[in-house]
Amino acid sequence: MGRLLSIGIDTVSAIIVLLPIMLILRYVIFKQYSFKEVALIFVYAVYLSAVFSAVGIPTINGLIVDIDFNFVPLIDIVNSPISYLKNTILNIILFVPLGFLLPTVWSEYRSAKKILFTGLGISLIIEILQIFTFRLTDVDDLITNTVGTVLGYWLYSRFSEKLHLILPESNKKYEPLIVFIIILFIMFSIQPLIYGAMWEYILSN
């Protein structure tokens, strides 16, 4: 419960900064006025913030170097099968929305191959960043995160039309990457300061 509360406060403190930035990005820079599209992109941004909080990325006030790798797939299933299975399922579920949201908003991601490599790339970035935290950089996480992304794309291909979520083709090729970098920067630098202030307020009341 405490972990969920921490992730929630992490995400809310990121949203405080994200909302005005996303509005400027869409309405001022890209001049896109579709409420449905803007809302889905904001959902994507909030989702990434929650993912970064859940997996643990370095922050400006907690930057360390902890070189701890696991390059052998499935090795942990021998030592703790129940814990391993639980972690595997949670990792897959965590990345399903990524595979669903990307093709929903951006037409160039309406390809299984593109989604596969995007999921793998984002997972690899996260695992590399975890070198600068107390987290283990684990090949199993790389695999399960990618599987979750591909599963999300499969759900998109099956249900997007029924849910009326297919948006017009977008020519904003680099927008997903721009949003990803913005969120990464916020979670590294600004969000920890807001997070600390929010926790201080909660504990004092």
Tab-separated table of C-alpha atoms in Angstrom:
chain	number	residue	atom	x	y	z
A	1	MET	CA	0.000	0.000	0.000
A	2	GLY	CA	2.844	2.354	0.872
A	3	ARG	CA	4.479	1.663	-2.489
A	4	LEU	CA	1.264	2.492	-4.367
A	5	LEU	CA	0.904	5.709	-2.375
A	6	SER	CA	4.486	6.652	-3.239
A	7	ILE	CA	3.895	6.003	-6.950
A	8	GLY	CA	0.675	8.007	-6.772
A	9	ILE	CA	2.387	11.010	-5.198
A	10	ASP	CA	5.246	10.658	-7.687
A	11	THR	CA	2.793	10.782	-10.574
A	12	VAL	CA	0.692	13.643	-9.201
A	13	SER	CA	3.801	15.743	-8.570
A	14	ALA	CA	4.883	15.108	-12.174
A	15	ILE	CA	1.415	15.999	-13.518
A	16	ILE	CA	1.654	19.440	-11.902
A	17	VAL	CA	4.540	20.207	-14.270
A	18	LEU	CA	3.402	18.023	-17.174
A	19	LEU	CA	-0.033	19.539	-17.759
A	20	PRO	CA	1.075	23.057	-18.779
A	21	ILE	CA	3.972	21.647	-20.818
A	22	MET	CA	1.707	19.251	-22.729
A	23	LEU	CA	-0.788	22.054	-23.435
A	24	ILE	CA	1.977	24.291	-24.779
A	25	LEU	CA	3.418	21.437	-26.838
A	26	ARG	CA	0.106	20.575	-28.490
A	27	TYR	CA	-1.678	23.924	-28.802
A	28	VAL	CA	1.247	26.319	-29.316
A	29	ILE	CA	4.068	24.312	-30.926
A	30	PHE	CA	2.187	21.639	-32.911
A	31	LYS	CA	-1.026	23.696	-33.209
A	32	GLN	CA	-3.199	20.614	-32.698
A	33	TYR	CA	-6.630	21.429	-31.322
A	34	SER	CA	-8.287	17.998	-31.179
A	35	PHE	CA	-9.374	17.473	-27.568
A	36	LYS	CA	-9.475	13.696	-27.970
A	37	GLU	CA	-5.907	13.584	-29.271
A	38	VAL	CA	-4.585	15.952	-26.604
A	39	ALA	CA	-6.339	13.951	-23.885
A	40	LEU	CA	-4.815	10.669	-25.101
A	41	ILE	CA	-1.345	12.191	-25.292
A	42	PHE	CA	-1.748	13.457	-21.747
A	43	VAL	CA	-2.801	9.952	-20.655
A	44	TYR	CA	0.362	8.639	-22.372
A	45	ALA	CA	2.476	11.216	-20.500
A	46	VAL	CA	0.878	10.414	-17.129
A	47	TYR	CA	1.324	6.699	-17.806
A	48	LEU	CA	5.050	7.128	-18.531
A	49	SER	CA	5.439	9.137	-15.316
A	50	ALA	CA	3.863	6.277	-13.335
A	51	VAL	CA	6.097	3.729	-15.109
A	52	PHE	CA	9.251	5.701	-14.323
A	53	SER	CA	8.168	5.898	-10.695
A	54	ALA	CA	7.353	2.174	-10.508
A	55	VAL	CA	10.571	0.922	-12.125
A	56	GLY	CA	12.819	3.452	-10.383
A	57	ILE	CA	14.913	5.881	-12.387
A	58	PRO	CA	17.671	8.148	-11.024
A	59	THR	CA	16.739	11.535	-9.593
A	60	ILE	CA	18.766	14.667	-9.031
A	61	ASN	CA	18.770	14.177	-5.255
A	62	GLY	CA	19.437	10.431	-5.306
A	63	LEU	CA	21.982	9.844	-8.049
A	64	ILE	CA	24.382	6.962	-7.376
A	65	VAL	CA	26.276	4.336	-9.348
A	66	ASP	CA	25.370	0.763	-8.426
A	67	ILE	CA	26.616	-1.720	-11.018
A	68	ASP	CA	24.450	-4.781	-10.469
A	69	PHE	CA	23.593	-6.836	-13.569
A	70	ASN	CA	21.790	-10.060	-14.331
A	71	PHE	CA	22.499	-11.247	-17.878
A	72	VAL	CA	21.167	-14.797	-17.403
A	73	PRO	CA	17.449	-15.148	-18.302
A	74	LEU	CA	15.139	-17.098	-15.980
A	75	ILE	CA	17.834	-17.702	-13.338
A	76	ASP	CA	15.708	-16.230	-10.533
A	77	ILE	CA	12.886	-18.687	-11.170
A	78	VAL	CA	15.042	-21.381	-9.540
A	79	ASN	CA	15.640	-19.412	-6.341
A	80	SER	CA	12.171	-17.935	-5.867
A	81	PRO	CA	9.589	-19.180	-8.382
A	82	ILE	CA	6.525	-17.496	-6.829
A	83	SER	CA	8.234	-14.121	-6.510
A	84	TYR	CA	9.638	-14.471	-10.024
A	85	LEU	CA	6.228	-15.274	-11.501
A	86	LYS	CA	4.597	-12.365	-9.688
A	87	ASN	CA	7.283	-9.938	-10.883
A	88	THR	CA	7.014	-11.269	-14.447
A	89	ILE	CA	3.243	-10.787	-14.576
A	90	LEU	CA	3.444	-7.281	-13.083
A	91	ASN	CA	6.151	-6.231	-15.573
A	92	ILE	CA	4.100	-7.483	-18.510
A	93	ILE	CA	0.950	-5.696	-17.280
A	94	LEU	CA	2.927	-2.499	-16.645
A	95	PHE	CA	3.969	-2.217	-20.294
A	96	VAL	CA	0.695	-3.254	-21.955
A	97	PRO	CA	-0.587	0.379	-22.032
A	98	LEU	CA	2.567	1.460	-23.897
A	99	GLY	CA	1.835	-0.921	-26.767
A	100	PHE	CA	-1.797	0.212	-26.789
A	101	LEU	CA	-1.343	3.985	-26.531
A	102	LEU	CA	1.451	4.485	-29.063
A	103	PRO	CA	-0.443	3.192	-32.127
A	104	THR	CA	-3.663	4.778	-30.871
A	105	VAL	CA	-2.185	8.277	-31.027
A	106	TRP	CA	0.601	8.034	-33.617
A	107	SER	CA	-0.006	6.274	-36.935
A	108	GLU	CA	3.651	5.391	-37.544
A	109	TYR	CA	3.458	2.986	-34.579
A	110	ARG	CA	0.710	0.932	-36.195
A	111	SER	CA	3.190	-1.803	-36.969
A	112	ALA	CA	4.060	-4.827	-34.822
A	113	LYS	CA	7.739	-4.538	-35.774
A	114	LYS	CA	7.885	-0.853	-34.812
A	115	ILE	CA	6.174	-1.561	-31.483
A	116	LEU	CA	8.511	-4.471	-30.753
A	117	PHE	CA	11.632	-2.360	-31.206
A	118	THR	CA	10.120	0.623	-29.399
A	119	GLY	CA	9.227	-1.506	-26.378
A	120	LEU	CA	12.688	-3.045	-26.421
A	121	GLY	CA	14.354	0.361	-26.759
A	122	ILE	CA	12.419	1.995	-23.919
A	123	SER	CA	13.029	-1.032	-21.695
A	124	LEU	CA	16.745	-0.899	-22.490
A	125	ILE	CA	16.915	2.798	-21.588
A	126	ILE	CA	15.181	2.080	-18.270
A	127	GLU	CA	17.524	-0.815	-17.468
A	128	ILE	CA	20.589	1.321	-18.268
A	129	LEU	CA	19.273	4.164	-16.087
A	130	GLN	CA	18.854	1.729	-13.214
A	131	ILE	CA	22.658	1.529	-13.034
A	132	PHE	CA	22.369	4.926	-11.325
A	133	THR	CA	19.912	3.666	-8.702
A	134	PHE	CA	19.812	0.824	-6.183
A	135	ARG	CA	17.827	-1.277	-8.671
A	136	LEU	CA	19.060	-4.418	-10.418
A	137	THR	CA	19.605	-4.163	-14.178
A	138	ASP	CA	17.947	-7.393	-15.267
A	139	VAL	CA	17.641	-9.060	-18.682
A	140	ASP	CA	14.369	-10.666	-17.559
A	141	ASP	CA	12.827	-7.203	-17.129
A	142	LEU	CA	13.945	-6.336	-20.651
A	143	ILE	CA	12.162	-9.411	-21.995
A	144	THR	CA	8.944	-9.069	-19.972
A	145	ASN	CA	8.627	-5.327	-20.664
A	146	THR	CA	8.926	-5.974	-24.388
A	147	VAL	CA	6.390	-8.816	-24.215
A	148	GLY	CA	3.967	-6.482	-22.411
A	149	THR	CA	4.380	-3.811	-25.100
A	150	VAL	CA	3.697	-6.317	-27.896
A	151	LEU	CA	0.664	-7.638	-26.000
A	152	GLY	CA	-0.621	-4.067	-25.749
A	153	TYR	CA	-0.277	-3.695	-29.507
A	154	TRP	CA	-2.228	-6.923	-30.012
A	155	LEU	CA	-5.033	-5.535	-27.831
A	156	TYR	CA	-4.950	-2.314	-29.863
A	157	SER	CA	-5.259	-4.232	-33.141
A	158	ARG	CA	-8.202	-6.225	-31.782
A	159	PHE	CA	-10.218	-3.541	-29.965
A	160	SER	CA	-9.253	-0.052	-31.176
A	161	GLU	CA	-11.953	0.101	-33.847
A	162	LYS	CA	-14.630	-1.188	-31.487
A	163	LEU	CA	-13.643	1.451	-28.920
A	164	HIS	CA	-13.440	4.188	-31.593
A	165	LEU	CA	-9.880	5.018	-30.588
A	166	ILE	CA	-8.220	5.173	-33.995
A	167	LEU	CA	-7.068	8.755	-34.590
A	168	PRO	CA	-6.226	10.264	-37.990
A	169	GLU	CA	-2.718	9.722	-39.325
A	170	SER	CA	-0.237	12.025	-37.625
A	171	ASN	CA	2.816	13.625	-39.216
A	172	LYS	CA	4.367	14.423	-35.833
A	173	LYS	CA	7.083	11.804	-36.221
A	174	TYR	CA	9.210	12.761	-33.241
A	175	GLU	CA	6.474	13.757	-30.815
A	176	PRO	CA	6.500	10.472	-28.807
A	177	LEU	CA	10.263	10.811	-28.349
A	178	ILE	CA	9.938	14.482	-27.379
A	179	VAL	CA	7.284	13.620	-24.772
A	180	PHE	CA	9.454	10.748	-23.487
A	181	ILE	CA	12.482	13.036	-23.053
A	182	ILE	CA	10.404	15.773	-21.385
A	183	ILE	CA	8.977	13.318	-18.854
A	184	LEU	CA	12.390	11.792	-18.209
A	185	PHE	CA	13.799	15.262	-17.523
A	186	ILE	CA	10.886	16.197	-15.243
A	187	MET	CA	11.140	12.938	-13.275
A	188	PHE	CA	14.891	13.403	-12.876
A	189	SER	CA	15.032	17.071	-11.926
A	190	ILE	CA	11.790	18.880	-11.056
A	191	GLN	CA	9.476	16.142	-9.808
A	192	PRO	CA	11.681	15.056	-6.837
A	193	LEU	CA	11.490	18.601	-5.429
A	194	ILE	CA	7.685	18.702	-5.681
A	195	TYR	CA	7.490	15.130	-4.351
A	196	GLY	CA	9.519	16.095	-1.281
A	197	ALA	CA	7.323	19.109	-0.608
A	198	MET	CA	4.142	17.019	-0.947
A	199	TRP	CA	5.419	14.357	1.462
A	200	GLU	CA	6.410	17.034	3.951
A	201	TYR	CA	2.893	18.486	3.757
A	202	ILE	CA	1.264	15.045	4.173
A	203	LEU	CA	3.429	14.099	7.170
A	204	SER	CA	2.870	17.455	8.857
A	205	ASN	CA	-0.897	17.013	8.613
